[in-house]
Short mmCIF file of C-alpha atoms in Angstrom, two decimals:
data_model
loop_
_atom_site.label_atom_id
_atom_site.label_comp_id
_atom_site.label_asym_id
_atom_site.label_seq_id
_atom_site.Cartn_x
_atom_site.Cartn_y
_atom_site.Cartn_z
CA MET P 9 33.64 49.98 91.91
CA ILE P 10 31.34 47.19 93.10
CA GLY P 11 28.32 48.95 91.56
CA TRP P 12 30.12 49.17 88.21
CA ARG P 13 30.89 45.45 88.22
CA LYS P 14 27.28 44.65 89.00
CA GLY P 15 26.24 46.85 86.10
CA VAL P 16 28.57 45.02 83.74
CA LYS P 17 27.29 41.64 84.93
CA LEU P 18 23.73 42.80 84.46
CA VAL P 19 24.42 43.98 80.91
CA LEU P 20 26.22 40.72 80.08
CA SER P 21 23.32 38.77 81.53
CA LEU P 22 20.84 40.73 79.44
CA ILE P 23 22.95 40.19 76.33
CA LEU P 24 23.12 36.48 77.10
CA VAL P 25 19.38 36.28 77.65
CA LEU P 26 18.72 38.26 74.47
CA GLY P 27 21.12 36.02 72.58
CA LEU P 28 19.37 32.93 73.86
CA VAL P 29 16.00 34.41 72.88
CA LEU P 30 17.24 35.25 69.40
CA LEU P 31 18.83 31.83 69.06
CA GLY P 32 15.60 30.21 70.15
CA ALA P 33 13.66 32.37 67.69
CA TYR P 34 16.09 31.42 64.93
CA PHE P 35 15.70 27.71 65.58
CA TYR P 36 11.93 28.12 65.81
CA LEU P 37 11.81 29.84 62.42
CA GLU P 38 14.11 27.18 60.91
CA GLN P 39 11.81 24.54 62.34
CA GLN P 40 8.89 26.23 60.57
CA LEU P 41 10.64 25.59 57.25
CA SER P 42 11.78 22.04 57.95
CA GLU P 43 8.50 20.65 59.34
CA THR P 44 6.22 18.62 57.09
CA SER P 45 3.28 20.25 55.39
CA GLY P 46 0.63 18.03 56.98
CA LEU P 47 -0.84 17.15 53.60
CA ARG P 48 -2.18 13.63 53.13
CA GLN P 49 -2.27 13.73 49.35
CA ALA P 50 -0.88 15.74 46.48
CA GLN P 51 -2.52 19.11 45.88
CA ILE P 52 -2.66 21.45 42.90
CA PHE P 53 -1.98 24.99 44.06
CA LYS P 54 -2.36 28.12 41.95
CA ILE P 55 -0.65 31.46 42.53
CA ALA P 56 -2.31 34.30 40.65
CA LYS P 57 -0.44 37.26 39.22
CA GLY P 58 -0.15 40.04 41.80
CA GLN P 59 -0.98 37.76 44.72
CA SER P 60 1.02 38.69 47.83
CA ALA P 61 3.14 36.25 49.82
CA MET P 62 0.79 36.52 52.79
CA GLN P 63 -2.22 35.80 50.60
CA VAL P 64 -0.40 32.72 49.31
CA LEU P 65 0.22 31.53 52.89
CA THR P 66 -3.44 32.05 53.77
CA SER P 67 -4.49 30.03 50.73
CA LEU P 68 -2.01 27.28 51.61
CA LYS P 69 -3.51 27.03 55.08
CA LYS P 70 -7.02 26.78 53.60
CA GLN P 71 -5.83 23.88 51.42
CA GLY P 72 -4.64 21.96 54.45
CA VAL P 73 -1.01 22.97 54.87
CA THR P 74 -0.24 23.40 58.57
CA LEU P 75 1.77 26.56 59.18
CA ASN P 76 2.11 29.55 61.52
CA VAL P 77 1.30 32.58 59.35
CA PRO P 78 2.73 35.23 61.78
CA ALA P 79 5.98 33.24 62.07
CA PHE P 80 6.33 33.16 58.29
CA LYS P 81 5.62 36.88 58.17
CA VAL P 82 8.67 37.43 60.37
CA LEU P 83 10.65 34.95 58.29
CA PHE P 84 9.82 36.84 55.10
CA LYS P 85 11.02 40.08 56.73
CA LEU P 86 14.35 38.47 57.59
CA ARG P 87 14.69 36.60 54.28
CA PRO P 88 12.81 38.52 51.58
CA HIS P 89 13.92 36.08 48.86
CA LEU P 90 11.70 33.40 50.43
CA ALA P 91 8.63 35.46 49.51
CA LYS P 92 9.45 36.00 45.84
CA PHE P 93 6.87 33.62 44.42
CA LYS P 94 6.15 33.26 40.74
CA ALA P 95 2.59 33.05 39.45
CA GLY P 96 1.62 29.64 38.13
CA THR P 97 0.09 26.24 38.82
CA TYR P 98 2.11 23.98 41.09
CA GLU P 99 1.89 20.48 42.50
CA ILE P 100 2.72 20.16 46.20
CA LEU P 101 3.33 16.70 47.60
CA PRO P 102 2.85 15.21 51.09
CA SER P 103 6.56 14.38 51.17
CA MET P 104 7.52 18.06 50.89
CA ASN P 105 8.32 20.14 53.94
CA ARG P 106 7.23 23.80 54.11
CA GLY P 107 10.58 25.09 52.92
CA GLN P 108 10.51 22.82 49.88
CA ILE P 109 7.03 24.07 49.02
CA LEU P 110 8.30 27.66 49.11
CA GLN P 111 11.25 26.70 46.90
CA VAL P 112 8.86 25.28 44.29
CA PHE P 113 6.96 28.61 44.25
CA ILE P 114 10.22 30.56 44.00
CA SER P 115 11.61 28.39 41.20
CA GLY P 116 8.53 28.81 39.01
CA LYS P 117 8.66 25.11 38.09
CA GLU P 118 5.00 24.64 37.33
CA LYS P 119 3.20 21.33 37.10
CA LEU P 120 3.29 20.21 33.50
CA TYR P 121 0.32 18.67 31.75
CA SER P 122 0.53 16.69 28.53
CA ILE P 123 -1.32 15.84 25.37
CA SER P 124 -0.53 12.83 23.18
CA LEU P 125 -1.09 13.53 19.50
CA VAL P 126 -1.28 10.19 17.73
CA GLU P 127 0.01 9.31 14.27
CA GLY P 128 -2.48 8.39 11.58
CA LEU P 129 -5.09 10.92 12.68
CA ARG P 130 -6.09 13.96 10.64
CA TRP P 131 -5.55 17.60 11.53
CA ARG P 132 -9.27 17.97 12.27
CA ASP P 133 -9.01 15.16 14.85
CA TRP P 134 -6.02 16.81 16.51
CA MET P 135 -7.77 20.17 16.53
CA LEU P 136 -10.73 18.70 18.41
CA GLN P 137 -8.32 17.16 20.90
CA LEU P 138 -6.55 20.49 21.43
CA GLN P 139 -9.85 22.34 21.79
CA SER P 140 -11.15 19.93 24.43
CA HIS P 141 -8.02 19.75 26.62
CA PRO P 142 -8.93 21.40 29.97
CA GLN P 143 -5.46 22.91 30.51
CA LEU P 144 -5.14 24.46 27.04
CA ILE P 145 -6.61 27.70 25.73
CA PHE P 146 -7.86 27.55 22.14
CA ASP P 147 -8.78 31.12 21.17
CA ASP P 148 -8.30 33.78 18.49
CA LYS P 149 -4.55 33.72 19.08
CA THR P 150 -4.54 30.02 18.26
CA VAL P 151 -6.59 30.59 15.11
CA LYS P 152 -4.18 33.32 13.96
CA THR P 153 -1.18 31.06 14.61
CA ILE P 154 -2.77 28.30 12.53
CA ALA P 155 -3.56 30.72 9.69
CA ALA P 156 0.01 32.08 9.73
CA LEU P 157 1.53 28.59 9.60
CA GLU P 158 -0.81 27.43 6.84
CA SER P 159 -0.06 30.46 4.68
CA ASP P 160 3.62 29.44 4.54
CA LEU P 161 2.95 25.80 3.65
CA PRO P 162 2.74 24.42 0.10
CA SER P 163 -0.48 22.62 0.98
CA GLN P 164 -2.04 25.66 2.68
CA SER P 165 -3.11 23.21 5.39
CA LEU P 166 -1.56 21.76 8.55
CA GLU P 167 -2.49 18.25 7.40
CA GLY P 168 0.65 16.17 7.84
CA TRP P 169 2.76 19.11 9.02
CA LEU P 170 2.73 18.32 12.76
CA LEU P 171 4.83 15.58 14.35
CA PRO P 172 2.98 13.00 16.46
CA ASP P 173 4.36 12.95 20.00
CA THR P 174 3.47 13.71 23.63
CA TYR P 175 3.77 17.43 24.34
CA HIS P 176 4.08 19.02 27.78
CA PHE P 177 2.90 22.45 28.89
CA ALA P 178 1.83 24.48 31.92
CA ASP P 179 -1.81 25.01 32.87
CA GLY P 180 -3.40 27.80 30.87
CA SER P 181 -0.97 27.56 27.96
CA ASN P 182 -2.23 28.57 24.56
CA ALA P 183 -2.79 25.69 22.16
CA SER P 184 -0.64 27.57 19.66
CA LEU P 185 2.36 26.59 21.82
CA VAL P 186 1.73 22.88 21.18
CA ILE P 187 0.96 23.45 17.50
CA THR P 188 4.16 25.43 17.01
CA MET P 189 6.27 22.83 18.82
CA ALA P 190 4.74 19.99 16.79
CA HIS P 191 5.33 21.89 13.53
CA GLN P 192 8.94 22.75 14.37
CA ASN P 193 9.63 19.13 15.32
CA LEU P 194 8.13 17.94 12.05
CA GLN P 195 10.28 20.37 10.07
CA LEU P 196 13.43 19.10 11.79
CA VAL P 197 12.58 15.45 11.10
CA LEU P 198 11.51 16.17 7.51
CA ASP P 199 14.59 18.27 6.69
CA GLU P 200 16.91 15.57 8.03
CA ALA P 201 15.08 12.84 6.10
CA TRP P 202 15.25 14.89 2.90
CA GLN P 203 18.98 15.55 3.32
CA ASN P 204 19.66 11.84 3.89
CA ARG P 205 17.20 10.46 1.33
CA ALA P 206 17.94 7.48 -0.87
CA LEU P 207 18.96 8.05 -4.48
CA ASP P 208 16.50 8.13 -7.39
CA LEU P 209 13.35 8.71 -5.37
CA PRO P 210 10.36 9.92 -7.41
CA TYR P 211 9.86 13.00 -5.20
CA HIS P 212 10.49 16.53 -6.42
CA SER P 213 10.44 17.95 -2.89
CA ALA P 214 10.43 17.04 0.78
CA PHE P 215 6.72 17.84 0.74
CA GLU P 216 6.04 15.01 -1.71
CA GLY P 217 7.96 12.67 0.57
CA LEU P 218 5.76 13.82 3.47
CA ILE P 219 2.65 13.02 1.43
CA MET P 220 4.05 9.54 0.83
CA ALA P 221 4.82 9.14 4.53
CA SER P 222 1.21 9.94 5.43
CA ILE P 223 -0.03 7.24 3.03
CA ILE P 224 2.43 4.71 4.50
CA GLU P 225 1.19 5.67 7.98
CA LYS P 226 -2.40 4.90 7.03
CA GLU P 227 -1.52 1.64 5.28
CA THR P 228 0.17 -0.10 8.21
CA GLY P 229 0.75 0.18 11.92
CA ILE P 230 3.53 -2.40 11.84
CA ALA P 231 6.87 -0.60 12.05
CA GLN P 232 8.90 -3.18 10.14
CA GLU P 233 6.45 -3.12 7.21
CA ARG P 234 6.73 0.60 6.56
CA PRO P 235 9.96 0.58 4.50
CA ARG P 236 8.65 -2.35 2.45
CA ILE P 237 5.36 -0.62 1.70
CA ALA P 238 7.33 2.51 0.82
CA GLY P 239 9.37 0.38 -1.59
CA VAL P 240 6.21 -0.86 -3.31
CA PHE P 241 4.81 2.65 -3.72
CA VAL P 242 8.14 4.01 -5.00
CA ASN P 243 8.28 1.19 -7.54
CA ARG P 244 4.78 1.98 -8.74
CA LEU P 245 5.54 5.69 -9.11
CA ASN P 246 8.75 4.96 -10.98
CA LYS P 247 6.81 2.72 -13.39
CA ASN P 248 4.09 5.39 -13.82
CA MET P 249 1.54 3.07 -12.18
CA ARG P 250 -1.31 4.41 -10.10
CA LEU P 251 -0.83 3.96 -6.37
CA GLN P 252 -4.34 2.53 -5.94
CA THR P 253 -4.39 2.94 -2.15
CA ASP P 254 -7.68 2.99 -0.27
CA PRO P 255 -6.70 5.52 2.47
CA THR P 256 -6.34 8.31 -0.10
CA VAL P 257 -9.79 7.50 -1.51
CA ILE P 258 -11.29 7.60 1.98
CA TYR P 259 -9.63 10.94 2.70
CA GLY P 260 -11.01 12.36 -0.54
CA LEU P 261 -14.54 11.28 0.37
CA GLY P 262 -14.37 13.30 3.57
CA ASN P 263 -17.61 13.27 5.54
CA ASP P 264 -19.27 11.21 2.81
CA PHE P 265 -17.30 8.14 3.83
CA ASP P 266 -19.62 5.87 5.85
CA GLY P 267 -17.00 3.40 7.01
CA ASP P 268 -17.36 1.02 4.07
CA ILE P 269 -15.44 1.72 0.88
CA LYS P 270 -17.44 0.73 -2.21
CA ARG P 271 -16.64 0.07 -5.88
CA LYS P 272 -18.29 3.34 -6.90
CA ASP P 273 -16.00 5.17 -4.45
CA LEU P 274 -12.98 3.75 -6.25
CA ARG P 275 -14.36 5.08 -9.55
CA THR P 276 -15.43 8.52 -8.30
CA PRO P 277 -12.88 11.14 -9.39
CA THR P 278 -11.41 13.27 -6.60
CA PRO P 279 -7.94 14.80 -6.30
CA TYR P 280 -7.22 12.06 -3.75
CA ASN P 281 -8.55 9.03 -5.62
CA THR P 282 -5.31 7.25 -6.51
CA TYR P 283 -7.29 4.64 -8.44
CA VAL P 284 -8.12 7.43 -10.90
CA ILE P 285 -5.21 9.90 -10.70
CA LYS P 286 -1.57 9.14 -11.36
CA GLY P 287 1.09 10.15 -8.89
CA LEU P 288 0.62 11.48 -5.38
CA PRO P 289 -2.47 13.25 -4.03
CA PRO P 290 -2.13 17.04 -3.53
CA THR P 291 -1.61 16.94 0.24
CA ALA P 292 -0.82 14.59 3.07
CA ILE P 293 -3.80 12.56 4.29
CA ALA P 294 -2.81 12.20 7.95
CA MET P 295 -0.15 12.99 10.51
CA ALA P 296 2.86 10.80 9.83
CA SER P 297 5.19 9.42 12.49
CA GLN P 298 8.95 9.79 12.35
CA LEU P 299 9.19 6.10 11.38
CA ALA P 300 6.83 6.59 8.45
CA ILE P 301 8.79 9.65 7.29
CA GLN P 302 12.05 7.72 7.49
CA ALA P 303 10.48 4.87 5.50
CA ALA P 304 9.30 7.26 2.78
CA PHE P 305 12.83 8.59 2.27
CA GLN P 306 14.64 5.29 2.85
CA PRO P 307 12.36 2.69 1.21
CA GLN P 308 13.29 -0.96 1.16
CA ALA P 309 14.89 -2.06 -2.10
CA THR P 310 12.40 -4.49 -3.62
CA GLU P 311 10.88 -5.51 -6.96
CA GLU P 312 7.41 -5.87 -5.40
CA LEU P 313 4.52 -3.91 -6.87
CA TYR P 314 1.54 -5.09 -4.82
CA PHE P 315 0.41 -5.83 -1.28
CA VAL P 316 -2.86 -6.81 0.34
CA ALA P 317 -4.03 -6.82 3.95
CA LYS P 318 -4.05 -10.28 5.52
CA GLY P 319 -6.63 -9.40 8.16
CA ASP P 320 -4.27 -9.52 11.12
CA GLY P 321 -2.71 -6.09 10.60
CA SER P 322 0.07 -7.39 8.34
CA HIS P 323 0.25 -7.58 4.54
CA GLN P 324 1.04 -10.09 1.81
CA PHE P 325 3.46 -8.65 -0.76
CA SER P 326 3.60 -9.74 -4.40
CA LEU P 327 5.87 -9.24 -7.39
CA THR P 328 3.24 -9.80 -10.08
CA LEU P 329 -0.43 -9.09 -10.61
CA GLN P 330 -1.09 -12.83 -10.84
CA GLU P 331 0.45 -13.39 -7.39
CA HIS P 332 -1.45 -10.41 -6.06
CA ASN P 333 -4.79 -11.68 -7.34
CA ARG P 334 -4.17 -15.02 -5.63
CA ALA P 335 -3.40 -13.18 -2.37
CA VAL P 336 -6.58 -11.12 -2.73
CA ARG P 337 -8.66 -14.28 -3.16
CA GLN P 338 -6.98 -15.88 -0.16
CA TYR P 339 -7.05 -12.99 2.29
CA GLN P 340 -9.83 -10.72 1.11
CA LEU P 341 -12.30 -12.99 -0.63
CA LYS P 342 -11.37 -16.04 1.53
CA ILE P 343 -11.21 -18.25 -1.58
CA LYS P 344 -8.63 -21.05 -1.44
#
C-alpha cells in the first residue's frame, strides 16, 4: 500500500515537473514573438516565391533581426499558420516586435511605392517616367497593353487619356497596372463631366471636351482661371473664330520646337496650328487634370473673347480686340 502511494506521488511529481517545463517552454516561445526585432532602422525585406519559412528566418537574421531560429522552428511546428508567408517586398520597422513582423509576411501587405504623374505633360513624358521608375517593369506586356488601349480610342493615342494623380503599387509591378488605373480613372471623370455638362457646348463628343481640357491645362496653372479660359474658348468656337492658342502650335511642331515660338511657326500649317485651322485640333495636347476637365464642361458664362498672359502666371481677359491689343502692348510688348 505504501509503495503504491509513493508511485502515485512520483507520477504526480513527474506530471507537475513536465507541466512546469511545458509552461516554461510556452512562455519562452511567446517571449520570442513579443520581443523587439533589434533593428535600428527600417529595412526592406523581400520574400521570393517558393522560399521556405526557415529560409526567411535565416535571411531575417542576416539583415539584423535578432531571433532564435531553432525556437521558431518549434513554434512553426506548433502553429503552422505562423509560417504561411506570402512572397513580396515588405517594410519592417524598428518598432515592430518579431510577431508583428511575421504578421506582415502572413498578411501579404507589401510596401507600396508611388509615382506622381503630373498634369500638363505629354504621354511621351509620362512614358519616360514609367520606364525609369526602379520599382516598375516596362516590358512587352506593357507595350501590348498600350497598343490595346490605343486601338479603342478615337485618337489612336494615349495623349490626354490618362488622369494625372499619384499612383501606388508593389515592387516589381508592371507599368501596365499604372497605365490601366490612370486610364480607368480618366474615363470615370470624363464620363461624369460629359453627363453633367453645361448646355449648348460646341462639343460633339466627350472626346472633344477632353481636347479642350488639355488646351486649358496648358494655358494656365491657376485653378480659378480655368473656367474663365474655357468660357473664352467656347465663345470663340461658337462664333466660328479660330482658337489661336500657342500650346497647340507648340505641340504640332513636336521636336522642331526650340523653346521660342516664332511668327513663322504661327503661319506654318499643321493639324494643331489653331492660328490656321478652325475648331479643335485632332487630339489632346497634354494630360488634363480633373479641374481642367470640369472647366471644359462647365465653362464660366462670359462675353470675353480674348486673354493674354500678364507675366506672373495669370491672364488679362478682354471683351474686344481693341481691349486685347492694349493688353498685349502692356503685358507682352511692355508698351504703356
